[in-house]
Tab-separated table of C-alpha atoms in Angstrom:
chain	number	residue	atom	x	y	z
A	1	MET	CA	167.164	81.965	-81.250
A	2	LYS	CA	170.526	83.224	-82.438
A	3	LEU	CA	171.634	83.452	-86.045
A	4	SER	CA	173.244	80.092	-86.917
A	5	ALA	CA	174.999	78.532	-89.827
A	6	TRP	CA	171.736	76.675	-90.548
A	7	ASN	CA	169.753	79.924	-90.628
A	8	ALA	CA	172.461	81.421	-92.900
A	9	ALA	CA	172.122	78.457	-95.300
A	10	VAL	CA	168.249	78.040	-95.172
A	11	LEU	CA	167.384	81.703	-95.758
A	12	PRO	CA	169.087	82.157	-99.107
A	13	ALA	CA	167.980	78.654	-100.133
A	14	GLY	CA	164.426	79.454	-99.217
A	15	ILE	CA	164.414	82.805	-101.049
A	16	PHE	CA	165.819	81.103	-104.175
A	17	ILE	CA	163.201	78.408	-104.098
A	18	LEU	CA	160.456	80.885	-103.492
A	19	LEU	CA	161.654	82.949	-106.530
A	20	LEU	CA	161.696	79.799	-108.624
A	21	HIS	CA	158.072	79.106	-107.709
A	22	LEU	CA	157.121	82.598	-108.777
A	23	THR	CA	159.071	82.577	-112.050
A	24	VAL	CA	159.388	78.909	-113.130
A	25	PRO	CA	156.735	76.967	-111.206
A	26	SER	CA	157.736	73.513	-112.366
A	27	ALA	CA	161.447	74.096	-111.269
A	28	GLY	CA	160.213	75.523	-108.038
A	29	LEU	CA	158.098	72.446	-107.331
A	30	TRP	CA	161.167	70.101	-107.919
A	31	ALA	CA	163.484	72.308	-105.907
A	32	GLY	CA	160.994	72.677	-103.005
A	33	THR	CA	160.355	68.909	-102.908
A	34	ALA	CA	164.082	68.143	-102.980
A	35	PHE	CA	164.677	70.665	-100.171
A	36	ALA	CA	161.923	69.074	-98.057
A	37	LEU	CA	163.185	65.479	-98.560
A	38	LEU	CA	166.784	66.557	-97.808
A	39	GLY	CA	165.520	67.978	-94.566
A	40	LEU	CA	163.712	64.681	-93.747
A	41	VAL	CA	166.932	62.784	-94.055
A	42	LEU	CA	169.303	65.306	-92.412
A	43	VAL	CA	167.073	66.721	-89.702
A	44	GLY	CA	163.473	65.290	-89.595
A	45	ILE	CA	164.281	61.655	-88.875
A	46	PRO	CA	167.374	62.334	-86.655
A	47	HIS	CA	165.487	64.773	-84.416
A	48	GLY	CA	163.534	61.900	-82.918
A	49	SER	CA	166.602	59.594	-82.530
A	50	LEU	CA	167.724	61.339	-79.319
A	51	ASP	CA	164.727	60.361	-77.299
A	52	HIS	CA	166.626	57.833	-75.313
A	53	ILE	CA	169.317	60.320	-74.519
A	54	ILE	CA	166.740	62.931	-73.363
A	55	THR	CA	165.022	60.405	-71.199
A	56	GLU	CA	168.338	59.246	-69.670
A	57	LYS	CA	169.720	62.811	-69.085
A	58	THR	CA	166.439	64.302	-67.676
A	59	GLY	CA	165.354	61.377	-65.507
A	60	GLU	CA	166.522	60.357	-62.102
A	61	ALA	CA	170.184	59.375	-61.956
A	62	GLY	CA	170.709	55.634	-62.313
A	63	SER	CA	167.034	54.859	-63.130
A	64	PHE	CA	167.360	54.643	-66.889
A	65	SER	CA	167.187	51.250	-68.673
A	66	LEU	CA	167.613	51.188	-72.448
A	67	VAL	CA	165.834	47.917	-72.746
A	68	ARG	CA	162.817	49.167	-70.717
A	69	PHE	CA	162.830	52.451	-72.740
A	70	LEU	CA	162.777	50.520	-76.074
A	71	VAL	CA	160.034	48.105	-74.966
A	72	MET	CA	157.757	50.945	-73.883
A	73	TYR	CA	158.620	53.062	-76.916
A	74	LEU	CA	157.915	50.216	-79.391
A	75	LEU	CA	154.803	49.100	-77.515
A	76	THR	CA	153.352	52.631	-77.682
A	77	MET	CA	153.969	52.713	-81.463
A	78	LEU	CA	152.471	49.218	-81.983
A	79	VAL	CA	149.240	50.098	-80.044
A	80	TYR	CA	148.785	53.331	-81.993
A	81	ALA	CA	149.409	51.490	-85.347
A	82	LEU	CA	146.742	48.988	-84.370
A	83	PHE	CA	144.305	51.766	-83.616
A	84	TRP	CA	144.875	53.091	-87.129
A	85	VAL	CA	143.667	49.827	-88.488
A	86	TRP	CA	140.762	49.362	-86.091
A	87	LEU	CA	139.603	52.958	-85.502
A	88	PRO	CA	141.082	55.135	-88.363
A	89	ALA	CA	138.827	58.192	-87.800
A	90	LEU	CA	139.517	58.408	-84.141
A	91	SER	CA	143.305	57.896	-84.804
A	92	LEU	CA	143.270	60.634	-87.369
A	93	LEU	CA	141.566	63.001	-84.970
A	94	PHE	CA	144.114	62.102	-82.272
A	95	PHE	CA	147.040	62.674	-84.639
A	96	LEU	CA	145.762	66.124	-85.627
A	97	LEU	CA	145.364	67.127	-81.953
A	98	MET	CA	148.716	65.686	-81.032
A	99	SER	CA	150.440	67.369	-83.914
A	100	ALA	CA	148.802	70.780	-83.102
A	101	TRP	CA	149.877	70.443	-79.408
A	102	HIS	CA	153.414	69.284	-80.304
A	103	PHE	CA	153.999	72.024	-82.918
A	104	GLY	CA	152.556	74.691	-80.493
A	105	GLU	CA	154.611	73.520	-77.607
A	106	THR	CA	157.818	73.663	-79.663
A	107	ASP	CA	157.218	77.025	-81.428
A	108	LEU	CA	155.834	78.820	-78.314
A	109	GLU	CA	158.132	77.262	-75.766
A	110	GLU	CA	159.798	80.636	-75.220
A	111	SER	CA	156.506	82.430	-75.066
A	112	SER	CA	156.159	85.614	-72.871
A	113	VAL	CA	152.863	84.297	-71.483
A	114	SER	CA	153.518	83.488	-67.843
A	115	GLN	CA	150.142	82.062	-66.766
A	116	GLN	CA	150.384	78.370	-67.478
A	117	LEU	CA	146.719	77.804	-68.576
A	118	PHE	CA	146.829	80.681	-71.098
A	119	ALA	CA	150.227	79.501	-72.337
A	120	ARG	CA	148.808	76.070	-72.986
A	121	LEU	CA	145.773	77.456	-74.728
A	122	ALA	CA	148.007	79.675	-76.862
A	123	GLN	CA	150.124	76.665	-77.848
A	124	LEU	CA	147.053	74.640	-78.860
A	125	LEU	CA	145.650	77.710	-80.837
A	126	TYR	CA	148.953	78.203	-82.566
A	127	GLY	CA	149.424	74.569	-83.490
A	128	SER	CA	145.743	74.285	-84.776
A	129	LEU	CA	146.061	77.342	-86.969
A	130	LEU	CA	149.372	76.184	-88.359
A	131	LEU	CA	148.231	72.651	-89.041
A	132	PHE	CA	144.834	73.823	-90.595
A	133	GLY	CA	146.736	76.104	-92.871
A	134	LEU	CA	149.133	73.446	-94.081
A	135	LEU	CA	146.208	71.031	-94.809
A	136	ALA	CA	144.214	73.827	-96.543
A	137	ASN	CA	146.938	74.888	-98.872
A	138	ASP	CA	145.478	72.416	-101.309
A	139	PRO	CA	142.076	71.298	-99.807
A	140	GLU	CA	141.097	69.155	-102.782
A	141	GLN	CA	144.239	67.096	-102.408
A	142	THR	CA	143.836	66.855	-98.652
A	143	VAL	CA	140.230	65.603	-99.059
A	144	ALA	CA	141.225	63.058	-101.743
A	145	ILE	CA	144.034	61.669	-99.516
A	146	LEU	CA	141.864	61.374	-96.435
A	147	ALA	CA	138.930	59.855	-98.361
A	148	SER	CA	141.124	56.786	-99.086
A	149	LEU	CA	140.918	56.030	-95.365
A	150	LEU	CA	137.606	57.493	-94.298
A	151	GLY	CA	135.538	57.126	-97.474
A	152	GLU	CA	132.847	59.615	-98.271
A	153	SER	CA	132.600	61.824	-95.229
A	154	ALA	CA	130.427	64.823	-94.239
A	155	VAL	CA	133.512	66.221	-92.350
A	156	LEU	CA	135.706	66.099	-95.473
A	157	ALA	CA	132.931	67.642	-97.580
A	158	GLY	CA	132.476	70.360	-94.859
A	159	PHE	CA	136.234	71.089	-94.860
A	160	LEU	CA	136.194	71.472	-98.651
A	161	ASN	CA	133.122	73.721	-98.613
A	162	LEU	CA	134.581	75.808	-95.794
A	163	THR	CA	137.767	76.563	-97.574
A	164	GLU	CA	135.895	77.377	-100.831
A	165	ALA	CA	133.477	79.751	-98.970
A	166	TYR	CA	136.202	81.449	-96.954
A	167	PRO	CA	139.530	81.542	-98.951
A	168	TRP	CA	141.263	83.346	-96.076
A	169	LEU	CA	141.170	80.013	-94.166
A	170	ARG	CA	143.863	78.680	-96.538
A	171	PHE	CA	146.356	81.045	-94.914
A	172	THR	CA	145.895	80.314	-91.172
A	173	GLU	CA	149.474	79.261	-90.860
A	174	PHE	CA	150.431	82.906	-91.276
A	175	TYR	CA	147.966	83.895	-88.471
A	176	ALA	CA	149.897	81.347	-86.343
A	177	LEU	CA	153.121	83.061	-87.425
A	178	ALA	CA	151.793	86.488	-86.387
A	179	LEU	CA	150.776	84.937	-82.929
A	180	ARG	CA	154.310	83.660	-82.590
A	181	ILE	CA	155.884	86.980	-83.443
A	182	ALA	CA	153.599	88.626	-80.828
A	183	LEU	CA	154.356	86.065	-78.043
A	184	VAL	CA	157.915	85.023	-78.656
A	185	ARG	CA	160.905	87.410	-78.475
A	186	SER	CA	162.817	85.478	-81.090
A	187	ASP	CA	165.680	86.480	-83.298
A	188	VAL	CA	164.426	88.089	-86.541
A	189	PHE	CA	166.246	85.470	-88.600
A	190	ASP	CA	164.387	82.732	-86.829
A	191	GLN	CA	160.990	84.335	-87.561
A	192	LEU	CA	162.005	85.077	-91.139
A	193	ARG	CA	163.108	81.485	-91.724
A	194	LEU	CA	159.719	80.204	-90.506
A	195	GLY	CA	157.901	82.793	-92.747
A	196	LEU	CA	159.899	81.644	-95.752
A	197	VAL	CA	159.239	77.958	-95.032
A	198	LEU	CA	155.457	78.672	-94.790
A	199	ALA	CA	155.512	80.731	-97.946
A	200	ILE	CA	157.277	77.956	-99.989
A	201	ALA	CA	154.814	75.426	-98.573
A	202	LEU	CA	151.984	77.351	-100.174
A	203	PHE	CA	153.293	76.161	-103.616
A	204	LEU	CA	153.970	72.579	-102.748
A	205	PRO	CA	151.797	69.339	-102.559
A	206	LEU	CA	150.522	68.509	-99.123
A	207	LEU	CA	153.232	65.995	-98.071
A	208	GLU	CA	156.118	68.066	-99.364
A	209	GLY	CA	154.765	71.306	-97.706
A	210	PHE	CA	154.268	69.526	-94.406
A	211	LEU	CA	157.770	68.068	-94.534
A	212	LEU	CA	159.218	71.449	-95.308
A	213	TYR	CA	157.802	72.886	-92.060
A	214	PHE	CA	158.359	69.657	-90.105
A	215	CYS	CA	162.089	69.308	-91.066
A	216	HIS	CA	163.318	72.809	-91.699
A	217	HIS	CA	161.746	74.465	-88.748
A	218	HIS	CA	160.176	72.119	-86.195
A	219	ALA	CA	162.815	69.372	-86.089
A	220	TRP	CA	165.727	71.972	-86.361
A	221	VAL	CA	164.397	73.915	-83.432
A	222	ASN	CA	164.026	70.801	-81.252
A	223	LEU	CA	167.498	69.641	-82.203
A	224	LEU	CA	169.054	73.054	-81.416
A	225	ARG	CA	167.414	73.107	-77.933
A	226	VAL	CA	168.516	69.616	-77.107
A	227	LYS	CA	171.978	70.535	-78.181
A	228	GLU	CA	172.088	73.655	-76.094
A	229	ARG	CA	170.687	72.052	-72.934
A	230	LEU	CA	172.048	68.572	-72.857
A	231	TYR	CA	175.419	68.710	-74.702
A	232	GLU	CA	178.558	70.728	-74.180
A	233	GLU	CA	179.229	73.745	-76.338
A	234	GLY	CA	181.374	73.726	-79.447
A	235	PRO	CA	182.354	71.018	-81.975
A	236	ALA	CA	182.815	68.383	-79.295
A	237	GLY	CA	179.189	68.694	-78.204
A	238	LEU	CA	177.948	68.597	-81.842
A	239	LYS	CA	180.166	65.495	-82.479
A	240	ASN	CA	178.722	63.707	-79.452
A	241	MET	CA	175.154	64.539	-80.478
A	242	ILE	CA	175.666	63.253	-83.978
A	243	ARG	CA	177.192	60.070	-82.616
A	244	ASP	CA	174.160	59.571	-80.362
A	245	MET	CA	171.728	60.164	-83.205
A	246	MET	CA	173.243	57.770	-85.696
A	247	PRO	CA	172.053	54.306	-84.480
A	248	PHE	CA	168.409	55.130	-84.131
A	249	SER	CA	168.329	57.368	-87.226
A	250	LEU	CA	169.570	54.467	-89.359
A	251	ILE	CA	167.071	52.060	-87.681
A	252	SER	CA	164.193	54.592	-88.417
A	253	VAL	CA	165.174	54.940	-92.027
A	254	PHE	CA	165.320	51.185	-92.639
A	255	GLY	CA	162.099	50.668	-90.601
A	256	ILE	CA	160.248	53.270	-92.768
A	257	ILE	CA	161.394	51.512	-95.942
A	258	ILE	CA	160.345	48.136	-94.639
A	259	LEU	CA	156.927	49.379	-93.593
A	260	VAL	CA	156.277	51.206	-96.866
A	261	ALA	CA	157.424	48.165	-98.848
A	262	SER	CA	155.162	45.848	-96.918
A	263	SER	CA	152.178	48.200	-96.775
A	264	PRO	CA	150.265	46.524	-99.652
A	265	LEU	CA	149.849	43.531	-97.365
A	266	TRP	CA	147.974	45.441	-94.676
A	267	LEU	CA	146.821	48.877	-95.922
A	268	SER	CA	146.569	48.361	-99.638
A	269	GLN	CA	143.592	50.625	-100.057
A	270	VAL	CA	145.187	53.639	-98.365
A	271	ASN	CA	146.738	56.520	-100.336
A	272	PRO	CA	150.577	56.344	-100.203
A	273	VAL	CA	150.750	59.936	-98.948
A	274	LEU	CA	148.340	59.119	-96.099
A	275	LEU	CA	150.365	56.075	-95.309
A	276	PHE	CA	153.405	58.258	-94.843
A	277	PHE	CA	151.484	60.482	-92.453
A	278	ILE	CA	150.357	57.347	-90.526
A	279	LEU	CA	154.003	56.331	-90.174
A	280	ILE	CA	154.891	59.770	-89.002
A	281	SER	CA	152.141	59.703	-86.492
A	282	VAL	CA	153.220	56.345	-85.055
A	283	LEU	CA	156.709	57.642	-84.634
A	284	THR	CA	155.589	60.993	-83.207
A	285	LEU	CA	153.403	59.635	-80.353
A	286	PRO	CA	156.134	58.489	-78.002
A	287	HIS	CA	158.474	61.251	-79.136
A	288	ALA	CA	155.843	63.971	-78.394
A	289	GLY	CA	155.447	62.650	-74.853
A	290	ILE	CA	159.224	62.728	-74.240
A	291	MET	CA	159.584	66.287	-75.582
A	292	SER	CA	156.693	67.478	-73.382
A	293	ARG	CA	158.448	66.180	-70.334
A	294	PHE	CA	161.702	67.744	-71.599
A	295	TYR	CA	160.149	71.168	-72.115
A	296	LEU	CA	158.230	70.945	-68.743
A	297	GLN	CA	161.404	70.039	-66.809
A	298	GLU	CA	163.588	72.580	-68.553
A	299	GLY	CA	161.026	75.296	-68.131
């Protein structure tokens, strides 16, 4: 991935925040959190708002119906949301597997592995290492958050004991980064940005650390590829992409606000951080399927 204005801005910002964490931890926490939330608004939410454009431009000519697309998209979200209420443990497992696959598919999309089966296994391994590392940065907080949904669990206790017995497991996201460096011939600035994002996430609470990776790497990479492959070059293409993103970005922001505000009526016992992850998972399910088809077709 070529050096871009975004890379040029994120790299010094990331270095500055990392230095703050090492010298003035309280200021670093505030700066890292603000950086993550800014990414959520500017990149994280908008990166899923082009799903209708991707579906229309990569499908058969004349076959796209916005009404049909919205019905299926919202129905998928609704069914998964109900599963979170009825079968929370199974829904959590599915979310973790889906996230690992989606992250691996995005970050290793330009992998040098030519054999499809090995490429898919590498993507799943990469995503699993990355996700485990993000969850294990602060295992006590992760267990406390998940316990609000699952209660006392042998799995959660085992996760906590595992990270205490083997501290190196708290850094598996960097093993994932090493795998990406080995398999993807990417620009050094791209790899450095990801390394900085993961390094800053080590010092942040679970949600903020996850959002830092999700927004400032994952979402940005997806947006950049959609721009390169579906829109014309230059400012005109960027302007058209932003125009296409705006309606559903605004709808998503207001939808999240409404769901969070109404959550005491239907998930009052769930930790607010876990609730946010549930909302992310519900939005991610249809989006991940669309991006899988996009990468498969473009590949």
